[in-house]
Coordinates of C-alpha atoms (C1' of nucleotides) in Angstrom, one line a residue:
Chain A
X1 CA 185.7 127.7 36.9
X2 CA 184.3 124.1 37.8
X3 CA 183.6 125.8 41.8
X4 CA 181.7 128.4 40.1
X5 CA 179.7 126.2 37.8
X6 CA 178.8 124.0 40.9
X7 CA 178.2 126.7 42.8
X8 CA 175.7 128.2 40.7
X9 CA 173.9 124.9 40.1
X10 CA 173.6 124.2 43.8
X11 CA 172.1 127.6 44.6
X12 CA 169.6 126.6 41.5
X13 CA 168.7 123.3 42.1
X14 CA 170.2 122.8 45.9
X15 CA 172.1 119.8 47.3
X16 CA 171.4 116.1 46.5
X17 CA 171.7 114.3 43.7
X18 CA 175.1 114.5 43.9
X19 CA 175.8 111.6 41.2
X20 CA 173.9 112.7 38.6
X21 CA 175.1 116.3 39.3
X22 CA 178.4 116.0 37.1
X23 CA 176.6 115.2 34.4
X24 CA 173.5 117.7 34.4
X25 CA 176.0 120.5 35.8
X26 CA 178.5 120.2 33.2
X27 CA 181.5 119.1 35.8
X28 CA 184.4 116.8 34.9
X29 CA 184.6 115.3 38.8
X30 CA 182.6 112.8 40.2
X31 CA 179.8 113.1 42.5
X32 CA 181.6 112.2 45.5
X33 CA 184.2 114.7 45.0
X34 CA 181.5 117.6 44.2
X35 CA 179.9 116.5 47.1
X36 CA 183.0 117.0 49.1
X37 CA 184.2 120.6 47.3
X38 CA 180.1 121.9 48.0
X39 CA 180.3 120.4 51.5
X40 CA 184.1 121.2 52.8
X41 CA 184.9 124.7 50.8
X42 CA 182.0 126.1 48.6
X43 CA 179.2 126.1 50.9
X44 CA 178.3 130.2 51.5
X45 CA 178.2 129.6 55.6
X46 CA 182.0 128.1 55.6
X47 CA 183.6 129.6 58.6
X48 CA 187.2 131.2 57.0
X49 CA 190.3 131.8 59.2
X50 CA 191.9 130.0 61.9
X51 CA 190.3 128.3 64.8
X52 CA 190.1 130.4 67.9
X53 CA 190.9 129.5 71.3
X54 CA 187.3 129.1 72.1
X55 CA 186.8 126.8 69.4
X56 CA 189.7 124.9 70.2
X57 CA 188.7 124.3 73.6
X58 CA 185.6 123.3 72.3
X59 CA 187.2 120.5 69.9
X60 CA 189.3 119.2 72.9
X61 CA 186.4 118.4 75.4
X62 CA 184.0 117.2 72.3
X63 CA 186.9 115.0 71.1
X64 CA 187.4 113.8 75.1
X65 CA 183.7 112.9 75.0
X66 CA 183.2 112.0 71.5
X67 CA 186.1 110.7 70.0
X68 CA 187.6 110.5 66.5
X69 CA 183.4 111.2 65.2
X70 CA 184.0 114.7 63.3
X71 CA 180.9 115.1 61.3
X72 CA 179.0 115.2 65.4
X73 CA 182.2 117.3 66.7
X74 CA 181.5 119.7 63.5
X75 CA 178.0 119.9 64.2
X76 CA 178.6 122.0 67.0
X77 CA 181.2 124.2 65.7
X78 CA 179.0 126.0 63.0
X79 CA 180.6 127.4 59.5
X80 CA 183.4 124.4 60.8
X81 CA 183.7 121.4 58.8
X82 CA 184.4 117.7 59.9
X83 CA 187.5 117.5 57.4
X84 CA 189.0 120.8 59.0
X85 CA 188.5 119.6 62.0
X86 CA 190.3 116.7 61.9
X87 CA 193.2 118.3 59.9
X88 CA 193.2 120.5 62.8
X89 CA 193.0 117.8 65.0
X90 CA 195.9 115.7 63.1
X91 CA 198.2 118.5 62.7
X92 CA 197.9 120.7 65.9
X93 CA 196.2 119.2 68.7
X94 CA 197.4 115.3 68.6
X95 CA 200.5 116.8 69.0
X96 CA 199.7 118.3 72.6
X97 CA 198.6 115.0 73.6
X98 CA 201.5 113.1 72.5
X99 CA 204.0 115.6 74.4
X100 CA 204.9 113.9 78.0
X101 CA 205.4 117.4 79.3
X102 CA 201.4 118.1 78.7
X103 CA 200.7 115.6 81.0
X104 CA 199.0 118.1 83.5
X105 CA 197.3 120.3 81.3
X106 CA 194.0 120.9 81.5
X107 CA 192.8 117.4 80.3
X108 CA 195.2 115.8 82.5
X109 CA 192.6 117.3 85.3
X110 CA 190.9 114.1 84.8
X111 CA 191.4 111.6 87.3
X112 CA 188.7 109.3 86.5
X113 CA 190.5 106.9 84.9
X114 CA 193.2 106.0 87.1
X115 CA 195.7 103.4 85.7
X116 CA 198.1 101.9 88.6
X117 CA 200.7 99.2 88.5
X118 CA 200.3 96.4 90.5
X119 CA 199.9 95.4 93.2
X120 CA 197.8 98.0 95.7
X121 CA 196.9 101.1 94.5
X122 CA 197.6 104.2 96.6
X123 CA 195.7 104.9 99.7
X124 CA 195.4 108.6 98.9
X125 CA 192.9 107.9 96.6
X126 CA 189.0 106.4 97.5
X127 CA 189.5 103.2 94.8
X128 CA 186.1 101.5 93.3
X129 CA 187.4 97.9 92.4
X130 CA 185.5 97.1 88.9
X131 CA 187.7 94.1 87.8
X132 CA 191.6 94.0 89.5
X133 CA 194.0 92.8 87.0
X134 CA 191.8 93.9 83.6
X135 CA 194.2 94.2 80.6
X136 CA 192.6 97.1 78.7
X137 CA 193.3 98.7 75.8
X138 CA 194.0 102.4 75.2
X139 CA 194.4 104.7 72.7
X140 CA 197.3 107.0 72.7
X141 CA 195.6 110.0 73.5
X142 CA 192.9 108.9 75.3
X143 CA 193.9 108.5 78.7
X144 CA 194.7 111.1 81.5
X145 CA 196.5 110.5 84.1
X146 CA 196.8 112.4 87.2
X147 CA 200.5 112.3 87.7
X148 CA 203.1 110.1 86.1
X149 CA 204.2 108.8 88.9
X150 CA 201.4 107.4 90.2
X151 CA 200.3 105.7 86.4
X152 CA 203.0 103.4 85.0
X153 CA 202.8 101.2 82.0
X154 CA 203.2 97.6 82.3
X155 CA 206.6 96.8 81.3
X156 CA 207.5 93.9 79.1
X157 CA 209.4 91.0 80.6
X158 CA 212.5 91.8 77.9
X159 CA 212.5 95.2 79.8
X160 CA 210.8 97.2 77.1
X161 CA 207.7 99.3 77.6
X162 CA 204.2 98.5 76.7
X163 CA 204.9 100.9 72.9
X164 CA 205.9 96.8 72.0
X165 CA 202.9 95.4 73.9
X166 CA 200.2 97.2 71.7
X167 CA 199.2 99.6 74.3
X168 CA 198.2 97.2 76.8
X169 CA 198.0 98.7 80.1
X170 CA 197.0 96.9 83.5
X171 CA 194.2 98.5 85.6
X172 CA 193.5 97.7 88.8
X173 CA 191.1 100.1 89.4
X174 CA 189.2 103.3 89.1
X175 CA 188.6 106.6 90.9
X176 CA 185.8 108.7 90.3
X177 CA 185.2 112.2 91.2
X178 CA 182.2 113.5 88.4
X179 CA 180.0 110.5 87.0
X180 CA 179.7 112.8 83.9
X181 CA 183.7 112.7 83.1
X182 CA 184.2 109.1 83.8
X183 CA 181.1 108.5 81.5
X184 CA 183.2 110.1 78.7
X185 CA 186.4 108.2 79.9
X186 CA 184.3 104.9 79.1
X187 CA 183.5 106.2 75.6
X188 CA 186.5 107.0 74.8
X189 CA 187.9 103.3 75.3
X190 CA 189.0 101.6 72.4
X191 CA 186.0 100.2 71.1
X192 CA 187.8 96.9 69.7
X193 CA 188.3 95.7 73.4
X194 CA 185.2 94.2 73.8
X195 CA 184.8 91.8 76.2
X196 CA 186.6 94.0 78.5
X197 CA 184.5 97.0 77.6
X198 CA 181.0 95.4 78.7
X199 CA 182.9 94.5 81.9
X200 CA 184.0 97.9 82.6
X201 CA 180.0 99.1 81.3
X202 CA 178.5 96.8 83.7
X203 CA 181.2 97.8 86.7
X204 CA 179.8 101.6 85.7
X205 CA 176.5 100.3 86.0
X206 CA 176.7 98.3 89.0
X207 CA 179.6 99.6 91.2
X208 CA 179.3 101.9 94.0
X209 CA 180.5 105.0 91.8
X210 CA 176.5 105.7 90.5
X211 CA 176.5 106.9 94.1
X212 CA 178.5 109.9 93.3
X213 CA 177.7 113.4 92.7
X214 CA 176.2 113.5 89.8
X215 CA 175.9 109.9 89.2
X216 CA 172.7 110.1 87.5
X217 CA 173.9 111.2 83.9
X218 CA 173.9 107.7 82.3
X219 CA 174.6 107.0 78.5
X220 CA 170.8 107.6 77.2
X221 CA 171.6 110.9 79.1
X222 CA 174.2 111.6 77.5
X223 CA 173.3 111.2 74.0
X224 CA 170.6 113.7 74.5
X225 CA 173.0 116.3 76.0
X226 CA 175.1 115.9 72.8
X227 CA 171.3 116.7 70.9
X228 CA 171.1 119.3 73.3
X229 CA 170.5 123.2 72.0
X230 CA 172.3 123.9 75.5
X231 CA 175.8 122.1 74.9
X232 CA 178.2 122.6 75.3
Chain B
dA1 C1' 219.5 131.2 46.1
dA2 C1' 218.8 126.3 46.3
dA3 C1' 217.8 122.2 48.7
dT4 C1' 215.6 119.9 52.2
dA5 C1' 212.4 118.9 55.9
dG6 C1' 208.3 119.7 58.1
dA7 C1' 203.5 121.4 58.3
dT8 C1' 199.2 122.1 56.3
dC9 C1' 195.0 121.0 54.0
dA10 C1' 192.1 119.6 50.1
dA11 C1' 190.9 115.6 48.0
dC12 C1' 190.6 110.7 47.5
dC13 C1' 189.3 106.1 48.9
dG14 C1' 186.9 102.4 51.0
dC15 C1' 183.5 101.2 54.0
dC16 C1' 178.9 101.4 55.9
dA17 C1' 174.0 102.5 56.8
dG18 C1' 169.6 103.5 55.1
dG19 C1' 166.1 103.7 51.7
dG20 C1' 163.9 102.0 47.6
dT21 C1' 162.7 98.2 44.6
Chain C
dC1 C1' 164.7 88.7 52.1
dA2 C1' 168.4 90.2 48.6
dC3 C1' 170.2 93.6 45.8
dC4 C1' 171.3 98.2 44.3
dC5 C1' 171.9 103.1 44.8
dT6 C1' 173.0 107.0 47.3
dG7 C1' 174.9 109.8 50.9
dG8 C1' 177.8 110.2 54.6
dC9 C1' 181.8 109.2 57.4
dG10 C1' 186.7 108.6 58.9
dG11 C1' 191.4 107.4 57.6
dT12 C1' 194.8 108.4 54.5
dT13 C1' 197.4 110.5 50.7
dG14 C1' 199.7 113.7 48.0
dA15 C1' 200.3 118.5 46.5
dT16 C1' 201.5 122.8 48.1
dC17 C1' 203.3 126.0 51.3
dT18 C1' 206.6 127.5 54.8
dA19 C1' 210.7 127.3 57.6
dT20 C1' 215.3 126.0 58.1
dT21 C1' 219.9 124.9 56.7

DNA sequence: AAATAGATCAACCGCCAGGGT
DNA sequence: CACCCTGGCGGTTGATCTATT
Protein backbone atom coordinates (compact mmCIF):
# COMPACT_ATOMS: atom_id res chain seq x y z
CA UNK A 1 0.00 0.00 0.00
CA UNK A 2 2.49 2.75 1.32
CA UNK A 3 5.15 1.15 -1.82
CA UNK A 4 2.39 1.73 -4.13
CA UNK A 5 1.53 5.22 -2.94
CA UNK A 6 5.37 6.10 -3.18
CA UNK A 7 5.67 4.63 -6.17
CA UNK A 8 3.16 6.38 -7.94
CA UNK A 9 4.27 9.72 -6.54
CA UNK A 10 7.85 9.21 -7.69
CA UNK A 11 6.82 8.32 -11.20
CA UNK A 12 4.67 11.84 -10.89
CA UNK A 13 6.82 14.06 -9.40
CA UNK A 14 10.40 11.98 -9.62
CA UNK A 15 13.10 11.69 -6.89
CA UNK A 16 14.15 14.43 -4.39
CA UNK A 17 12.58 16.01 -1.99
CA UNK A 18 12.65 13.18 -0.09
CA UNK A 19 11.76 15.05 3.35
CA UNK A 20 8.92 16.75 2.38
CA UNK A 21 7.71 13.63 0.42
CA UNK A 22 5.90 11.92 3.47
CA UNK A 23 3.98 14.57 4.00
CA UNK A 24 2.79 15.71 0.29
CA UNK A 25 2.64 11.79 -0.53
CA UNK A 26 0.47 10.81 2.13
CA UNK A 27 3.26 8.24 3.81
CA UNK A 28 3.63 7.42 7.52
CA UNK A 29 7.70 6.85 7.23
CA UNK A 30 10.19 9.37 7.10
CA UNK A 31 12.09 10.70 4.30
CA UNK A 32 15.12 8.83 4.89
CA UNK A 33 13.41 5.56 4.93
CA UNK A 34 11.33 6.43 1.59
CA UNK A 35 14.39 7.37 0.31
CA UNK A 36 15.89 4.06 1.10
CA UNK A 37 12.55 1.68 0.06
CA UNK A 38 12.50 4.03 -3.69
CA UNK A 39 16.37 3.54 -3.82
CA UNK A 40 17.01 -0.23 -2.56
CA UNK A 41 13.53 -2.13 -3.71
CA UNK A 42 10.96 0.08 -5.65
CA UNK A 43 13.05 1.62 -8.25
CA UNK A 44 11.52 -0.07 -11.86
CA UNK A 45 15.39 -0.93 -13.09
CA UNK A 46 16.10 -3.10 -9.64
CA UNK A 47 17.91 -6.14 -10.80
CA UNK A 48 15.76 -9.35 -9.10
CA UNK A 49 17.27 -12.72 -8.47
CA UNK A 50 20.57 -13.85 -7.25
CA UNK A 51 23.95 -12.63 -8.20
CA UNK A 52 25.53 -14.57 -10.92
CA UNK A 53 28.97 -15.79 -11.08
CA UNK A 54 29.91 -12.95 -13.33
CA UNK A 55 28.67 -10.54 -11.04
CA UNK A 56 30.35 -12.03 -8.24
CA UNK A 57 33.56 -11.95 -9.73
CA UNK A 58 32.95 -8.56 -10.44
CA UNK A 59 32.24 -7.62 -6.62
CA UNK A 60 35.48 -9.47 -5.63
CA UNK A 61 38.04 -7.55 -7.73
CA UNK A 62 35.96 -4.04 -7.23
CA UNK A 63 36.00 -4.83 -3.51
CA UNK A 64 40.00 -5.79 -3.90
CA UNK A 65 40.37 -2.41 -5.52
CA UNK A 66 37.84 -0.42 -3.83
CA UNK A 67 37.10 -1.53 -0.63
CA UNK A 68 34.11 -1.53 1.75
CA UNK A 69 32.75 1.81 -0.86
CA UNK A 70 29.40 0.05 -2.14
CA UNK A 71 27.48 2.85 -3.53
CA UNK A 72 30.97 3.04 -6.32
CA UNK A 73 31.10 -0.96 -6.29
CA UNK A 74 27.09 -0.70 -7.16
CA UNK A 75 27.70 1.71 -9.73
CA UNK A 76 29.07 -0.72 -11.87
CA UNK A 77 26.78 -3.53 -11.32
CA UNK A 78 23.61 -1.93 -12.86
CA UNK A 79 19.89 -2.84 -11.51
CA UNK A 80 22.40 -3.87 -8.15
CA UNK A 81 22.12 -1.88 -5.19
CA UNK A 82 24.88 -0.76 -2.64
CA UNK A 83 22.77 -2.38 0.40
CA UNK A 84 22.53 -5.77 -1.61
CA UNK A 85 25.76 -5.75 -2.22
CA UNK A 86 27.07 -5.51 0.90
CA UNK A 87 24.54 -8.10 2.39
CA UNK A 88 25.97 -10.17 -0.26
CA UNK A 89 29.24 -9.24 0.61
CA UNK A 90 28.56 -9.75 4.61
CA UNK A 91 26.80 -12.95 4.19
CA UNK A 92 28.53 -14.86 1.33
CA UNK A 93 31.71 -13.61 0.20
CA UNK A 94 33.58 -12.47 3.74
CA UNK A 95 33.15 -15.84 4.48
CA UNK A 96 35.52 -17.10 1.59
CA UNK A 97 38.01 -14.78 2.74
CA UNK A 98 37.96 -15.73 6.31
CA UNK A 99 38.33 -19.67 5.38
CA UNK A 100 42.34 -20.57 5.73
CA UNK A 101 41.72 -23.19 3.07
CA UNK A 102 40.94 -20.23 0.42
CA UNK A 103 44.12 -19.03 0.80
CA UNK A 104 45.10 -19.85 -2.84
CA UNK A 105 42.18 -19.01 -4.60
CA UNK A 106 42.01 -16.79 -7.17
CA UNK A 107 42.76 -13.63 -5.00
CA UNK A 108 45.40 -15.34 -3.27
CA UNK A 109 47.13 -14.96 -6.96
CA UNK A 110 48.24 -11.70 -5.67
CA UNK A 111 51.73 -11.54 -4.56
CA UNK A 112 52.11 -7.97 -4.33
CA UNK A 113 51.89 -7.66 -0.96
CA UNK A 114 54.27 -9.88 0.49
CA UNK A 115 54.26 -10.09 4.31
CA UNK A 116 57.56 -12.12 5.76
CA UNK A 117 58.74 -12.72 9.25
CA UNK A 118 61.89 -11.42 10.17
CA UNK A 119 64.67 -11.47 9.60
CA UNK A 120 65.60 -11.98 5.60
CA UNK A 121 63.06 -12.56 3.34
CA UNK A 122 63.33 -15.42 0.83
CA UNK A 123 65.73 -15.18 -2.00
CA UNK A 124 63.24 -16.68 -4.42
CA UNK A 125 61.60 -13.66 -4.64
CA UNK A 126 63.23 -10.03 -6.35
CA UNK A 127 62.42 -7.94 -2.76
CA UNK A 128 61.99 -3.86 -3.17
CA UNK A 129 62.85 -2.74 0.48
CA UNK A 130 60.29 0.33 1.16
CA UNK A 131 60.75 0.53 5.07
CA UNK A 132 62.25 -3.01 6.85
CA UNK A 133 60.64 -3.53 10.14
CA UNK A 134 57.16 -1.28 9.32
CA UNK A 135 54.37 -2.38 11.71
CA UNK A 136 51.33 -2.15 9.48
CA UNK A 137 47.97 -2.59 9.86
CA UNK A 138 45.65 -4.99 8.02
CA UNK A 139 42.34 -5.76 7.59
CA UNK A 140 41.22 -9.23 7.81
CA UNK A 141 40.45 -9.77 4.40
CA UNK A 142 42.52 -7.56 2.77
CA UNK A 143 45.74 -9.23 2.38
CA UNK A 144 46.90 -12.11 0.06
CA UNK A 145 49.40 -13.97 0.57
CA UNK A 146 51.23 -16.23 -1.71
CA UNK A 147 51.57 -19.23 0.46
CA UNK A 148 51.25 -19.66 4.12
CA UNK A 149 54.34 -20.67 4.61
CA UNK A 150 56.16 -18.08 3.41
CA UNK A 151 53.71 -15.18 5.35
CA UNK A 152 53.60 -15.68 9.13
CA UNK A 153 52.10 -13.38 11.62
CA UNK A 154 54.05 -11.87 14.30
CA UNK A 155 53.59 -13.80 17.28
CA UNK A 156 53.02 -12.25 20.67
CA UNK A 157 55.76 -12.68 23.36
CA UNK A 158 53.02 -14.72 25.60
CA UNK A 159 52.96 -17.14 22.59
CA UNK A 160 49.67 -16.01 21.22
CA UNK A 161 49.10 -14.79 17.68
CA UNK A 162 48.77 -11.40 16.44
CA UNK A 163 44.27 -12.06 16.60
CA UNK A 164 45.47 -10.33 20.44
CA UNK A 165 47.90 -7.84 18.78
CA UNK A 166 45.11 -5.98 16.77
CA UNK A 167 46.14 -7.26 13.45
CA UNK A 168 49.54 -5.97 13.54
CA UNK A 169 51.68 -7.65 11.11
CA UNK A 170 55.51 -6.95 10.51
CA UNK A 171 56.58 -6.25 6.86
CA UNK A 172 59.83 -6.31 5.75
CA UNK A 173 59.19 -5.86 2.33
CA UNK A 174 57.33 -5.94 -0.89
CA UNK A 175 57.28 -7.85 -4.18
CA UNK A 176 55.81 -6.54 -7.16
CA UNK A 177 54.85 -8.22 -10.25
CA UNK A 178 51.80 -5.69 -12.00
CA UNK A 179 52.10 -1.87 -10.70
CA UNK A 180 48.27 -1.98 -11.32
CA UNK A 181 47.63 -4.82 -8.46
CA UNK A 182 49.98 -3.51 -5.99
CA UNK A 183 48.26 0.02 -6.54
CA UNK A 184 45.03 -1.62 -5.29
CA UNK A 185 46.95 -3.50 -2.49
CA UNK A 186 47.90 0.18 -1.16
CA UNK A 187 44.28 1.16 -1.26
CA UNK A 188 43.12 -1.41 0.37
CA UNK A 189 45.39 -0.64 3.56
CA UNK A 190 43.64 0.27 6.52
CA UNK A 191 43.28 3.79 6.16
CA UNK A 192 43.61 4.52 10.07
CA UNK A 193 47.38 3.63 9.79
CA UNK A 194 48.59 6.76 8.78
CA UNK A 195 51.79 7.64 9.24
CA UNK A 196 52.70 4.36 7.95
CA UNK A 197 50.51 4.61 4.91
CA UNK A 198 52.31 7.88 3.47
CA UNK A 199 55.48 5.88 4.04
CA UNK A 200 54.40 2.99 2.09
CA UNK A 201 52.71 5.94 -0.65
CA UNK A 202 55.99 7.59 -0.91
CA UNK A 203 58.05 3.99 -1.11
CA UNK A 204 55.30 3.40 -4.19
CA UNK A 205 56.24 6.57 -5.47
CA UNK A 206 59.85 6.58 -5.05
CA UNK A 207 61.13 2.91 -5.10
CA UNK A 208 62.41 1.07 -7.85
CA UNK A 209 58.94 -0.84 -8.48
CA UNK A 210 57.58 2.27 -10.87
CA UNK A 211 60.12 0.52 -13.11
CA UNK A 212 57.87 -2.38 -13.59
CA UNK A 213 55.70 -3.46 -16.28
CA UNK A 214 53.11 -1.41 -16.17
CA UNK A 215 54.37 0.94 -13.73
CA UNK A 216 52.76 3.86 -15.11
CA UNK A 217 49.17 3.46 -13.73
CA UNK A 218 49.43 5.80 -10.74
CA UNK A 219 46.48 6.82 -8.35
CA UNK A 220 45.11 9.90 -10.67
CA UNK A 221 45.13 6.92 -13.20
CA UNK A 222 43.34 4.95 -11.45
CA UNK A 223 40.49 7.01 -10.41
CA UNK A 224 39.80 7.68 -13.96
CA UNK A 225 39.72 3.90 -14.88
CA UNK A 226 37.13 3.51 -12.02
CA UNK A 227 35.11 6.63 -14.18
CA UNK A 228 35.97 4.63 -17.09
CA UNK A 229 32.91 3.42 -19.61
CA UNK A 230 35.55 0.60 -20.31
CA UNK A 231 35.95 -1.04 -16.65
CA UNK A 232 35.95 -3.33 -15.71
C1' DA B 1 5.85 -31.32 14.94
C1' DA B 2 8.47 -28.29 17.83
C1' DA B 3 12.59 -26.05 19.15
C1' DT B 4 16.81 -24.15 18.05
C1' DA B 5 20.55 -22.27 15.30
C1' DG B 6 22.12 -20.14 11.40
C1' DA B 7 21.47 -17.35 7.23
C1' DT B 8 19.50 -13.64 4.80
C1' DC B 9 18.08 -9.09 3.86
C1' DA B 10 15.31 -4.83 4.48
C1' DA B 11 15.50 -1.12 7.34
C1' DC B 12 17.47 1.90 10.73
C1' DC B 13 21.00 4.88 12.54
C1' DG B 14 24.67 8.12 12.85
C1' DC B 15 27.86 10.54 10.40
C1' DC B 16 29.50 13.42 6.72
C1' DA B 17 29.77 16.46 2.59
C1' DG B 18 27.84 19.91 -0.21
C1' DG B 19 24.84 23.63 -1.16
C1' DG B 20 22.12 27.51 0.26
C1' DT B 21 21.36 31.41 3.27
C1' DC C 1 32.54 32.60 8.12
C1' DA C 2 28.72 29.88 10.73
C1' DC C 3 24.61 27.60 10.58
C1' DC C 4 21.00 24.74 8.67
C1' DC C 5 19.04 21.50 5.46
C1' DT C 6 19.32 17.70 2.48
C1' DG C 7 21.02 13.68 0.32
C1' DG C 8 24.08 10.00 0.46
C1' DC C 9 26.96 6.55 2.56
C1' DG C 10 28.51 2.56 5.37
C1' DG C 11 27.88 -0.06 9.65
C1' DT C 12 24.68 -2.35 12.28
C1' DT C 13 20.32 -4.30 13.83
C1' DG C 14 16.35 -7.03 14.00
C1' DA C 15 12.70 -9.54 11.71
C1' DT C 16 11.98 -13.30 8.87
C1' DC C 17 13.14 -17.44 6.53
C1' DT C 18 15.43 -21.95 6.23
C1' DA C 19 17.89 -25.89 7.81
C1' DT C 20 18.92 -28.97 11.38
C1' DT C 21 18.19 -31.62 15.48
Amino acid sequence: MEDNLLTSYVKAHGQGKWRSLPKRAGLKRCGKSCRLRWLNYLRPDIKRGNITHDEEDLIIRLHKLLGNRWSLIAGRLPGRTDNEIKNYWNTTLIKKFTQPQLIQTKATKCKNLLILPPPSPSPNYQNHNINNNMNIQLHHHHYYLPNQSQAKPRVNEDGSDHENHNNIWQVNSFEVNNAADFCTDLINLDSTMEPHAQLVLDGWATSPINAFQNATMDFDSLALLLHSEDWP
